[in-house]
Coordinates of C-alpha atoms in Angstrom, one line a residue:
E22 CA 91.9 8.6 1.1
L23 CA 89.5 9.3 -1.3
K24 CA 92.0 9.4 -4.2
E25 CA 93.6 6.6 -3.4
E26 CA 92.1 4.1 -5.9
F27 CA 91.2 0.6 -5.4
T28 CA 91.3 -1.5 -8.7
R29 CA 89.2 -5.0 -8.6
F30 CA 89.8 -7.4 -11.8
L31 CA 87.1 -9.7 -12.4
T32 CA 88.5 -13.2 -13.7
A33 CA 87.1 -16.5 -14.8
N34 CA 88.7 -18.8 -12.4
N35 CA 87.1 -20.1 -9.2
P36 CA 88.0 -18.7 -5.7
H37 CA 86.8 -21.7 -4.1
A38 CA 88.9 -24.7 -6.6
P39 CA 92.1 -25.6 -4.8
K40 CA 95.4 -24.2 -6.6
N41 CA 97.8 -26.7 -4.9
I42 CA 97.1 -29.6 -5.5
V43 CA 100.0 -32.7 -6.2
R44 CA 100.3 -35.8 -7.9
Y45 CA 102.5 -38.8 -7.3
S46 CA 104.6 -39.5 -11.3
F47 CA 105.5 -42.4 -11.5
K48 CA 107.7 -42.0 -14.4
E49 CA 109.8 -38.9 -12.8
G50 CA 109.1 -40.5 -9.7
A51 CA 108.1 -37.5 -7.6
Y52 CA 105.2 -35.4 -6.7
K53 CA 104.7 -33.0 -8.8
P54 CA 101.7 -30.2 -8.7
I55 CA 98.9 -30.3 -11.4
S56 CA 99.0 -26.6 -13.1
Y57 CA 95.1 -27.6 -15.0
V58 CA 92.3 -27.4 -12.2
D59 CA 89.0 -28.0 -13.1
Q60 CA 87.1 -24.2 -12.3
M61 CA 83.8 -25.0 -13.3
A62 CA 81.2 -24.3 -10.7
I63 CA 77.7 -26.2 -11.5
H64 CA 75.1 -24.0 -9.6
L65 CA 71.8 -25.8 -10.9
S66 CA 71.4 -29.2 -12.1
L67 CA 67.8 -30.6 -13.6
N68 CA 66.9 -34.0 -14.5
G69 CA 65.0 -34.5 -17.5
N70 CA 61.8 -36.4 -18.2
M71 CA 62.8 -37.9 -22.1
I72 CA 63.4 -41.9 -22.4
L73 CA 65.1 -43.4 -25.4
K74 CA 63.1 -45.4 -27.6
D75 CA 65.2 -48.2 -27.9
S76 CA 65.8 -48.1 -23.5
D77 CA 63.9 -50.4 -21.7
E78 CA 61.2 -47.6 -20.3
G79 CA 60.8 -46.7 -23.9
R80 CA 59.7 -50.2 -24.9
R81 CA 57.8 -50.8 -21.8
Q82 CA 55.7 -48.0 -22.5
S83 CA 55.0 -48.3 -26.2
I84 CA 54.0 -52.3 -25.6
K85 CA 51.6 -50.4 -22.9
L86 CA 50.3 -48.1 -26.1
G87 CA 50.1 -50.8 -28.2
T88 CA 48.0 -52.9 -26.2
A89 CA 45.5 -50.8 -25.2
V90 CA 44.8 -49.3 -29.1
E91 CA 43.7 -53.3 -29.4
K92 CA 41.6 -53.2 -27.1
A93 CA 39.6 -49.9 -27.3
P94 CA 37.0 -49.6 -30.5
L95 CA 38.4 -48.1 -33.4
E96 CA 35.5 -45.0 -32.6
T97 CA 37.2 -44.2 -28.7
S98 CA 40.5 -45.1 -30.4
A99 CA 42.0 -41.5 -31.0
V100 CA 43.2 -39.9 -27.5
T101 CA 45.1 -36.5 -27.4
S102 CA 48.1 -35.2 -27.4
G103 CA 47.6 -34.0 -24.2
E104 CA 46.0 -37.1 -22.3
A105 CA 49.1 -38.6 -24.0
E106 CA 51.5 -35.8 -22.6
I107 CA 49.8 -36.5 -19.0
K108 CA 50.0 -40.5 -18.5
E109 CA 53.2 -40.4 -20.1
E110 CA 54.1 -37.8 -17.1
E111 CA 51.9 -39.8 -13.9
S112 CA 53.6 -42.7 -15.4
T113 CA 57.0 -40.7 -15.5
G114 CA 55.9 -40.1 -11.9
D115 CA 55.4 -42.8 -10.8
T116 CA 58.8 -44.2 -12.1
Q117 CA 60.4 -41.9 -10.1
A118 CA 58.3 -42.2 -7.0
A119 CA 59.4 -46.0 -6.5
G120 CA 62.8 -46.8 -4.5
E121 CA 65.4 -47.7 -6.3
E122 CA 65.4 -51.8 -5.3
E123 CA 61.9 -52.5 -6.4
A124 CA 62.4 -50.4 -9.6
E125 CA 65.7 -52.5 -11.1
E126 CA 62.8 -55.6 -9.7
S127 CA 60.3 -54.5 -11.8
R128 CA 62.4 -53.6 -14.8
T129 CA 63.2 -56.9 -15.1
A130 CA 60.4 -58.9 -14.6
E131 CA 58.7 -55.9 -17.0
V132 CA 61.4 -56.9 -19.6
A133 CA 61.0 -60.4 -19.3
E134 CA 57.0 -59.7 -20.1
A135 CA 57.8 -58.0 -22.9
A136 CA 60.1 -60.5 -24.7
E137 CA 57.6 -62.7 -24.3
A138 CA 54.3 -60.8 -25.7
E139 CA 56.8 -59.4 -27.9
E140 CA 54.1 -60.4 -31.6
P141 CA 53.9 -58.2 -34.3
P142 CA 51.0 -55.7 -34.1
P143 CA 47.9 -56.7 -36.7
P144 CA 48.3 -54.7 -40.2
G145 CA 44.9 -52.7 -39.5
V146 CA 45.9 -50.9 -36.8
K147 CA 48.5 -48.5 -36.7
E148 CA 51.1 -48.2 -33.6
Q149 CA 50.6 -44.9 -32.3
K150 CA 53.5 -42.9 -32.3
L151 CA 54.7 -40.8 -28.9
A152 CA 54.0 -37.6 -28.3
N153 CA 57.2 -35.7 -28.5
Q154 CA 56.6 -33.1 -24.8
F155 CA 59.1 -31.1 -27.5
N156 CA 57.5 -30.8 -30.8
F157 CA 55.8 -27.5 -30.4
I158 CA 56.8 -23.7 -31.7
E159 CA 56.3 -20.9 -28.8
R160 CA 55.2 -17.9 -31.2
A161 CA 56.9 -15.6 -28.4
S162 CA 60.5 -16.9 -28.4
R163 CA 60.3 -16.4 -32.5
T164 CA 60.7 -13.2 -34.9
L165 CA 58.8 -11.5 -37.0
N166 CA 58.5 -14.0 -40.1
N167 CA 56.3 -16.4 -38.6
P168 CA 54.9 -19.1 -39.3
M169 CA 51.5 -19.4 -41.5
R170 CA 48.9 -20.8 -39.1
N171 CA 47.2 -22.9 -41.6
R172 CA 49.9 -25.0 -42.8
A173 CA 50.9 -25.6 -39.0
C174 CA 47.4 -27.0 -38.7
Q175 CA 47.5 -28.8 -41.7
S176 CA 50.8 -30.7 -40.9
E177 CA 50.5 -31.3 -37.5
P178 CA 47.4 -31.7 -35.6
A179 CA 49.1 -32.0 -32.5
P180 CA 50.9 -28.1 -31.8
C181 CA 48.0 -26.8 -33.6
E182 CA 45.6 -27.8 -30.7
S183 CA 47.5 -25.8 -28.0
F184 CA 48.2 -23.1 -30.3
S185 CA 44.5 -22.5 -30.7
A186 CA 44.0 -22.2 -27.1
T187 CA 45.9 -18.8 -26.7
A188 CA 44.5 -17.3 -30.6
N189 CA 42.8 -15.4 -29.1
Q190 CA 45.8 -13.5 -27.7
W191 CA 47.7 -13.5 -30.9
E192 CA 45.1 -12.0 -32.4
I193 CA 45.4 -9.3 -30.2
Y194 CA 48.7 -9.4 -30.7
D195 CA 48.7 -9.2 -34.0
A196 CA 46.1 -5.9 -34.2
Y197 CA 49.0 -4.5 -32.1
V198 CA 52.0 -5.1 -34.5
E199 CA 49.5 -3.4 -37.5
E200 CA 49.1 -0.6 -35.4
L201 CA 52.6 0.2 -34.5
Q202 CA 53.5 0.0 -39.0
K203 CA 50.6 2.5 -39.0
M204 CA 52.1 5.1 -36.6
E205 CA 55.4 4.3 -38.3
R206 CA 54.3 4.9 -41.6
S207 CA 52.4 8.1 -40.6
K208 CA 55.7 9.5 -38.6
E209 CA 57.9 9.1 -41.5
K210 CA 55.6 10.8 -43.8
E211 CA 55.2 14.1 -40.8
K212 CA 59.1 14.0 -41.4
P213 CA 59.8 16.9 -44.1
K214 CA 61.4 16.7 -46.3
A215 CA 65.6 18.6 -46.3
Q216 CA 65.3 22.0 -47.4
V217 CA 68.6 22.9 -48.9
A218 CA 69.3 26.3 -51.3
K219 CA 69.4 25.9 -54.8
R220 CA 73.3 26.6 -54.5
E221 CA 74.1 24.3 -52.0
E222 CA 72.4 21.5 -53.7
K223 CA 74.7 21.8 -56.9
K224 CA 77.9 21.9 -54.0
K225 CA 75.9 18.6 -51.5
G226 CA 73.9 17.1 -54.5
R227 CA 76.4 13.6 -53.9
K228 CA 76.3 13.9 -50.4
L229 CA 73.0 13.9 -49.5
N230 CA 72.1 10.2 -50.4
S231 CA 75.0 9.4 -47.9
L232 CA 73.7 11.6 -45.0
E233 CA 70.4 10.2 -45.7
S234 CA 71.6 6.7 -45.1
Q235 CA 73.5 7.6 -41.8
S236 CA 71.0 9.5 -40.3
D237 CA 69.4 6.1 -39.0
D238 CA 71.8 5.5 -37.6
I239 CA 72.6 9.0 -36.0
T240 CA 69.1 8.9 -34.2
T241 CA 69.7 5.4 -32.6
I242 CA 73.0 6.6 -30.6
S243 CA 71.5 10.8 -30.5
K244 CA 70.8 10.4 -26.7
G245 CA 74.0 9.0 -25.5
I246 CA 75.7 11.5 -27.9
K247 CA 74.4 14.1 -26.4
I248 CA 75.7 13.3 -23.0
M249 CA 79.2 13.4 -24.2
E250 CA 78.7 16.8 -25.4
R251 CA 77.3 17.8 -22.3
M252 CA 80.1 16.3 -20.1
V253 CA 82.5 17.7 -23.0
N254 CA 81.1 21.3 -22.3
Q255 CA 81.4 20.8 -18.8
N256 CA 85.1 19.8 -19.1
T257 CA 86.3 22.6 -21.2
F258 CA 84.0 25.5 -19.5
D259 CA 84.6 24.5 -16.2
D260 CA 86.1 27.6 -14.5
I261 CA 82.5 28.9 -15.6
A262 CA 81.5 26.0 -14.5
Q263 CA 82.8 26.4 -11.0
D264 CA 82.1 30.7 -10.6
F265 CA 78.6 29.8 -11.7
K266 CA 78.6 27.9 -8.7
Y267 CA 80.3 29.1 -6.3
F268 CA 81.9 32.0 -6.9
E269 CA 80.3 35.2 -4.4
D270 CA 82.1 38.7 -5.4
A271 CA 84.2 39.7 -2.2
S272 CA 85.0 43.0 -3.1
D273 CA 81.1 44.0 -2.4
E274 CA 81.8 44.4 1.2
Y275 CA 83.6 46.8 0.5
R276 CA 81.8 49.2 -2.4
D277 CA 79.2 50.5 -0.7
Q278 CA 75.8 48.1 -1.7
Q279 CA 77.5 48.4 -5.1
G280 CA 77.4 45.7 -7.2
T281 CA 79.2 44.1 -10.6
L282 CA 77.7 42.2 -13.5
L283 CA 80.3 38.2 -13.9
P284 CA 79.7 37.4 -17.8
L285 CA 79.7 33.8 -17.6
W286 CA 79.0 31.8 -21.3
K287 CA 78.1 33.6 -24.0
F288 CA 75.7 31.2 -26.3
Q289 CA 76.1 32.4 -30.3
Y290 CA 75.1 30.0 -33.5
E291 CA 77.0 30.2 -37.2
K292 CA 73.2 31.1 -38.9
T293 CA 72.0 33.6 -36.1
K294 CA 75.0 35.7 -37.0
R295 CA 73.1 38.5 -38.8
L296 CA 70.0 38.4 -37.4
A297 CA 69.1 40.8 -33.7
V298 CA 67.9 39.0 -30.5
T299 CA 64.6 39.7 -31.1
A300 CA 63.1 37.4 -28.1
I301 CA 63.9 35.7 -24.8
S302 CA 62.7 33.9 -22.6
W303 CA 63.1 30.8 -19.9
N304 CA 60.9 27.5 -20.1
P305 CA 59.0 27.3 -16.8
K306 CA 59.8 24.0 -15.5
Y307 CA 63.1 23.1 -16.9
K308 CA 65.1 25.9 -15.7
D309 CA 67.8 25.9 -17.3
L310 CA 66.8 25.7 -20.9
F311 CA 65.7 29.2 -22.5
A312 CA 64.6 30.2 -26.0
V313 CA 66.1 32.7 -27.8
G314 CA 64.3 34.5 -30.9
Y315 CA 65.8 35.8 -34.4
G316 CA 64.5 38.4 -36.4
S317 CA 65.8 41.7 -37.4
Y318 CA 64.1 45.7 -36.7
D319 CA 65.3 47.4 -39.3
F320 CA 62.1 47.2 -41.8
M321 CA 65.0 47.1 -44.7
K322 CA 66.4 44.2 -43.5
Q323 CA 64.0 41.6 -43.3
G324 CA 64.3 38.0 -44.5
E325 CA 63.8 34.7 -42.6
G326 CA 64.3 34.3 -38.6
M327 CA 65.2 31.6 -36.7
L328 CA 63.9 29.9 -33.1
L329 CA 66.5 28.8 -30.7
L330 CA 66.4 26.9 -27.6
Y331 CA 70.0 26.6 -25.2
T332 CA 70.3 24.9 -21.8
L333 CA 73.4 26.3 -19.3
K334 CA 74.2 22.6 -19.5
N335 CA 75.9 22.6 -23.5
P336 CA 76.7 26.2 -24.3
S337 CA 78.2 25.6 -27.5
F338 CA 75.2 24.4 -29.4
P339 CA 71.8 25.1 -29.1
E340 CA 69.4 22.0 -28.1
Y341 CA 66.2 23.0 -30.4
V342 CA 66.7 24.7 -33.8
F343 CA 63.5 25.9 -36.3
S344 CA 63.8 28.6 -38.5
S345 CA 61.4 30.8 -40.5
E346 CA 60.5 32.4 -43.3
S347 CA 59.9 35.5 -41.7
G348 CA 61.2 37.1 -38.1
V349 CA 60.8 36.0 -34.9
M350 CA 59.3 39.2 -33.1
C351 CA 58.8 38.0 -30.0
L352 CA 57.8 34.3 -28.1
D353 CA 56.0 32.7 -24.6
F354 CA 56.3 29.8 -23.0
H355 CA 53.4 27.7 -21.5
N356 CA 53.3 27.8 -17.9
D357 CA 51.9 24.0 -17.3
R358 CA 52.5 22.7 -20.6
P359 CA 56.5 23.9 -21.1
Y360 CA 56.5 22.3 -24.2
L361 CA 54.6 24.4 -26.4
V362 CA 56.0 27.5 -27.2
A363 CA 53.8 30.6 -28.5
V364 CA 55.2 32.9 -31.1
G365 CA 55.1 36.0 -33.1
F366 CA 56.2 37.3 -36.4
Y367 CA 56.9 39.7 -38.1
D368 CA 55.3 38.9 -41.4
G369 CA 52.0 40.0 -38.5
N370 CA 51.8 35.9 -39.0
V371 CA 51.9 33.8 -34.4
A372 CA 52.4 30.5 -34.7
I373 CA 53.0 27.6 -31.3
Y374 CA 56.1 24.8 -31.8
N375 CA 55.4 21.4 -29.7
L376 CA 59.5 20.6 -28.7
K377 CA 58.4 16.5 -28.1
K378 CA 57.7 16.9 -31.7
A379 CA 60.1 16.1 -34.5
T380 CA 59.1 18.1 -36.7
S381 CA 60.6 21.9 -38.2
Q382 CA 57.3 23.7 -38.6
P383 CA 55.3 24.9 -35.9
S384 CA 52.3 22.5 -34.7
Y385 CA 49.4 25.7 -35.9
K386 CA 50.1 29.1 -37.5
S387 CA 47.9 31.6 -38.6
S388 CA 47.1 31.9 -42.0
A389 CA 45.5 35.3 -43.9
K390 CA 42.0 33.5 -43.9
S391 CA 42.4 33.1 -39.7
G392 CA 42.5 36.5 -39.1
K393 CA 46.2 36.8 -38.9
H394 CA 48.0 40.2 -38.2
T395 CA 48.6 43.0 -40.8
E396 CA 51.8 44.1 -39.3
P397 CA 54.6 43.1 -37.3
V398 CA 53.5 40.7 -33.6
W399 CA 55.3 42.6 -31.0
Q400 CA 53.9 40.6 -28.0
V401 CA 52.2 36.9 -27.2
K402 CA 51.3 36.4 -23.5
W403 CA 49.7 32.4 -22.8
Q404 CA 46.4 32.8 -20.5
K405 CA 44.5 30.4 -18.7
D406 CA 42.5 28.2 -20.8
D407 CA 39.2 28.6 -21.7
M408 CA 35.3 27.4 -20.1
E409 CA 35.8 24.0 -22.4
N410 CA 39.3 23.2 -21.6
N411 CA 40.8 24.7 -24.8
L412 CA 44.6 26.3 -25.1
N413 CA 44.5 30.7 -25.1
F414 CA 47.0 33.1 -26.0
F415 CA 47.2 37.3 -26.6
S416 CA 48.5 39.2 -29.7
V417 CA 49.4 43.0 -30.0
S418 CA 50.4 43.8 -33.1
S419 CA 51.3 47.8 -34.7
D420 CA 47.9 47.2 -36.5
G421 CA 46.4 48.4 -33.1
R422 CA 44.1 44.8 -32.4
I423 CA 44.6 42.9 -29.5
V424 CA 43.8 39.5 -30.6
S425 CA 42.8 36.5 -28.6
W426 CA 43.7 32.8 -30.4
T427 CA 42.1 29.6 -29.0
L428 CA 43.3 26.2 -29.5
V429 CA 39.9 24.6 -31.3
K430 CA 39.8 20.9 -33.0
N431 CA 43.5 21.9 -34.0
E432 CA 43.0 25.3 -35.9
L433 CA 43.5 28.7 -34.4
V434 CA 40.6 30.6 -33.8
H435 CA 40.7 34.2 -33.3
T436 CA 38.6 36.9 -31.4
D437 CA 39.6 40.5 -31.1
V438 CA 39.8 41.6 -28.1
I439 CA 39.7 45.0 -28.1
K440 CA 41.3 48.1 -31.3
L441 CA 43.1 50.8 -29.8
S442 CA 42.3 53.9 -31.4
V443 CA 44.1 57.3 -30.6
E444 CA 41.7 59.7 -29.4
G445 CA 41.2 63.7 -31.1
T446 CA 42.2 61.3 -34.5
T447 CA 39.1 60.7 -35.7
M448 CA 39.0 62.1 -39.2
Q449 CA 36.5 63.6 -41.6
E450 CA 36.6 62.2 -45.2
P451 CA 34.5 64.8 -48.1
E452 CA 32.2 62.0 -49.0
G453 CA 31.3 61.7 -45.0
L454 CA 32.6 58.9 -44.0
Q455 CA 34.6 58.7 -40.3
L456 CA 38.2 57.5 -40.4
Q457 CA 39.7 57.1 -37.4
T458 CA 43.6 55.8 -37.0
L459 CA 44.6 53.4 -35.3
G460 CA 47.0 53.2 -32.3
C461 CA 49.6 51.0 -32.7
G462 CA 50.4 48.8 -29.1
T463 CA 54.0 47.7 -28.8
S464 CA 54.1 45.2 -26.0
F465 CA 51.4 44.1 -23.2
D466 CA 51.1 42.4 -20.2
F467 CA 48.6 41.2 -17.9
H468 CA 47.9 41.1 -14.1
K469 CA 49.3 38.2 -12.0
K470 CA 46.0 38.1 -9.9
I471 CA 43.0 39.7 -11.5
D472 CA 42.5 37.5 -14.8
Y473 CA 40.7 40.3 -16.8
L474 CA 42.9 43.4 -16.3
F475 CA 45.9 43.9 -18.6
L476 CA 48.0 47.4 -19.6
V477 CA 49.2 48.0 -23.6
G478 CA 52.2 49.9 -24.4
T479 CA 52.0 51.8 -27.3
E480 CA 54.5 53.9 -29.6
E481 CA 52.9 57.1 -29.2
G482 CA 54.2 56.7 -25.9
K483 CA 50.8 56.2 -24.0
I484 CA 49.9 53.1 -21.9
Y485 CA 46.5 52.0 -21.7
K486 CA 44.6 49.9 -18.6
C487 CA 42.6 47.8 -20.3
S488 CA 39.6 44.8 -19.4
K489 CA 39.1 41.9 -21.6
C490 CA 35.3 42.8 -21.3
Y491 CA 34.8 45.6 -22.7
S492 CA 36.4 45.7 -26.7
S493 CA 35.4 50.0 -27.5
Q494 CA 36.5 51.3 -24.2
F495 CA 39.9 51.6 -21.9
L496 CA 39.9 51.5 -18.1
D497 CA 42.3 54.3 -18.3
V498 CA 44.9 56.2 -20.2
F499 CA 48.7 57.3 -19.0
E500 CA 50.6 58.9 -21.0
A501 CA 53.7 57.6 -20.1
H502 CA 55.8 58.3 -23.0
H503 CA 57.6 60.4 -25.4
M504 CA 58.4 58.2 -27.5
A505 CA 57.0 54.0 -28.2
V506 CA 56.6 52.1 -25.5
D507 CA 59.2 49.2 -25.6
S508 CA 58.4 47.6 -22.6
V509 CA 55.1 46.8 -19.9
S510 CA 55.7 44.6 -16.7
W511 CA 53.6 44.4 -13.6
N512 CA 55.3 43.4 -10.4
P513 CA 55.1 39.5 -9.8
Y514 CA 54.7 40.9 -5.6
H515 CA 53.0 44.3 -5.8
L516 CA 50.0 44.5 -7.8
K517 CA 49.3 48.0 -7.9
V518 CA 53.0 48.5 -8.7
F519 CA 54.3 48.1 -12.7
I520 CA 56.8 49.4 -14.7
S521 CA 57.6 50.7 -18.1
C522 CA 60.7 51.7 -20.3
S523 CA 60.8 54.2 -23.8
S524 CA 63.3 55.0 -26.3
D525 CA 63.1 58.3 -24.8
W526 CA 65.4 56.8 -22.6
T527 CA 63.7 56.7 -19.5
V528 CA 62.2 54.1 -17.3
K529 CA 59.2 55.1 -15.0
I530 CA 57.1 52.5 -12.1
W531 CA 53.6 53.9 -11.8
D532 CA 50.6 52.5 -9.6
H533 CA 47.6 51.6 -12.1
T534 CA 45.3 53.7 -9.8
I535 CA 47.5 57.2 -9.8
K536 CA 48.0 58.9 -13.1
T537 CA 51.8 60.3 -12.6
P538 CA 54.8 58.5 -12.5
M539 CA 55.9 57.0 -8.6
F540 CA 59.6 56.9 -10.3
V541 CA 61.5 58.2 -13.6
Y542 CA 64.8 57.6 -14.5
D543 CA 67.2 58.4 -17.5
L544 CA 69.6 56.3 -18.6
N545 CA 71.0 58.4 -21.1
S546 CA 70.4 56.3 -24.0
A547 CA 67.4 54.4 -25.5
V548 CA 65.8 52.0 -23.0
G549 CA 65.4 48.2 -24.9
D550 CA 64.0 46.5 -22.3
V551 CA 62.7 46.0 -19.0
A552 CA 62.5 43.1 -16.1
W553 CA 61.5 42.7 -12.7
A554 CA 63.8 40.3 -10.9
P555 CA 62.0 36.9 -9.8
Y556 CA 63.6 36.9 -6.2
S557 CA 62.5 40.6 -4.9
S558 CA 59.6 43.5 -5.2
T559 CA 62.3 46.0 -5.6
V560 CA 65.2 45.0 -8.1
F561 CA 64.7 45.5 -11.5
A562 CA 66.8 45.8 -14.7
A563 CA 66.8 47.8 -18.2
V564 CA 69.2 47.4 -20.9
T565 CA 70.1 50.4 -22.9
T566 CA 71.4 50.7 -26.5
D567 CA 75.4 51.7 -26.0
G568 CA 75.7 48.8 -24.5
K569 CA 74.8 49.0 -20.9
A570 CA 72.8 46.7 -18.6
H571 CA 71.7 48.7 -15.4
V572 CA 70.6 46.9 -12.4
F573 CA 67.8 48.9 -9.4
D574 CA 66.9 47.6 -6.0
L575 CA 64.7 50.8 -4.6
S576 CA 64.9 49.1 -1.0
I577 CA 68.6 49.9 -1.0
N578 CA 68.6 53.3 -3.1
K579 CA 66.1 54.8 -5.1
Y580 CA 68.1 57.8 -6.8
E581 CA 70.5 55.7 -9.0
A582 CA 71.9 52.3 -10.1
L583 CA 73.6 49.5 -7.7
C584 CA 75.2 48.7 -11.6
T585 CA 75.7 50.0 -14.4
Q586 CA 77.7 47.7 -16.6
L587 CA 79.1 47.6 -20.2
V588 CA 78.0 44.5 -21.7
V589 CA 79.0 44.9 -25.0
A590 CA 82.0 46.6 -26.2
K591 CA 81.2 47.2 -30.0
K592 CA 80.1 50.8 -31.1
K593 CA 77.6 49.1 -34.1
N594 CA 76.0 46.3 -31.5
K595 CA 73.1 47.3 -29.4
I596 CA 71.1 45.7 -25.8
T597 CA 67.9 44.7 -27.4
H598 CA 66.7 42.2 -24.4
I599 CA 67.6 41.2 -21.0
Q600 CA 65.6 38.2 -18.4
F601 CA 66.1 36.8 -14.9
N602 CA 66.7 33.7 -14.2
P603 CA 63.7 32.0 -11.8
V604 CA 65.7 30.1 -9.7
Y605 CA 69.2 30.7 -10.1
P606 CA 71.2 34.3 -9.6
V607 CA 71.6 34.9 -13.5
V608 CA 70.7 37.5 -16.0
I609 CA 70.7 36.3 -20.1
I610 CA 71.2 39.4 -22.4
G611 CA 70.8 39.4 -26.0
D612 CA 72.1 41.8 -28.3
E613 CA 71.8 43.3 -32.3
R614 CA 74.5 40.9 -33.4
G615 CA 72.7 37.6 -32.3
H616 CA 74.8 37.0 -29.3
V617 CA 73.4 35.7 -25.7
T618 CA 75.3 36.3 -22.7
S619 CA 74.9 35.3 -19.3
L620 CA 75.6 37.1 -16.4
K621 CA 75.8 36.4 -12.5
L622 CA 74.8 39.3 -9.9
S623 CA 77.2 39.7 -7.4
P624 CA 75.5 39.6 -3.7
N625 CA 74.6 43.2 -3.2
L626 CA 72.2 43.0 -6.3
R627 CA 70.4 39.9 -4.6
K628 CA 69.4 41.0 -1.7
M629 CA 66.5 39.4 -0.7
P630 CA 64.2 41.7 1.1
K631 CA 62.8 40.7 5.2

């Protein structure tokens, strides 16, 4: 029944008009059907109160007005248009109210009187014109080129008076229009000039002029185009969309607690082919939107970076594209303001991008004057607003500084929270100076409940437990790994537990009150990233440089992964990052070729705890 289509056609025919009218034709001597039927249906008709000058009523009114002017002295002869209109309305109202028979009798009598009393008016007094009720201009019904007020006032006194009654309103309106035009001018100035490389300028120099003229037209239909593009993508990737929504791997029942990852969409962009995925983060409000940072971990291959935002609704093209002079190393969305993205770069700068603004440049950026890092920024994290409700975030870098950045009056103000010093490395210079080598921070994470508490991972393999309150002292030091700590993260449910991974092939789970790890997992390759699942305190996933993703669930198996799956097939490619979606059973994995793969967790990998 649902598949049946019922079509209805709208026509201009009146459904109540008779279709079978027949009339007798004397010419042919037979009844003939009439082909033409009047289809017009009148829904509303109103009688107006305009009167022709040459009509009886018009003559009578003009005579009345003429006699009134003769009787009145010159000083009081000025009658305002408003009063005249009122009199007309009263007189017309009286005539309309009277019965038809009385009206006819009165009219004949008045016409006779008018004929008797029709004499030329005295030469001194001008005959006053009737005020035309329709001779005025309503500004609201006109376009922007309004008439000049002074001219209107000089030429037409009656409209000017009615216009002055709303003069104050129109002054406000004019001020509003001026302010709008100022805002539009400032927006146009903000738009950055199209930066085109020298080689491309020669090739595309002629095309630029035509493109600029087209850009205005494109913006007007961009929203419609975006919806159309998403619909087309939904149709082309329909089978993947169905898998994402409905498919559950039935073979999990026979796998003895093992699970699988089902590949869904692959996100790639032409300009990021030679860049590695250096950071991934889901948007806290829009659960289908995620940001990807692009750069390079290789010191010899440093260049431009990019920040892209993709949505699961359109896998073929990013929603937002931002390019930067230096490689993006880390990023983080603000929890309460999901349109703000904090970004850390390889050159030591930090920046804030505002997705609401149409510019491709960051809204705020640090500089050498404002205390930027001297080494790459490896992680940034938003924190709660300070006492004065200013936005602030923290950054960690290889230069050993953990810096708090605060937005004060549209500029980034920095304060050093802590400097990571390595114990037992104080060197005595010949001149008596003491030099202390700084620890290189690689990652950090703030406690979910205790505001001041945070962990910092370093290149030396140590994890420092720090407090925002102490700038020169650590609360605790964990001799965690033999190589650089790539990631450290607090458990979202268990307040004492945190996880760390390293290039020494291991993932370790810790209780922050105990110096030794509770669990150690050797994954036979350098571990690039580790992440806790948002739906369970015992599920976590890690990615290794040999192209595999590992998913563990400690409540089912404490000794080995429930799923170890090859995600990237090529030998030269390495996986760099992994993130769980906060709502859907989906993980996204980034690699060194600039691709982001989304995979769906099978039912065994996402069992909810009791």
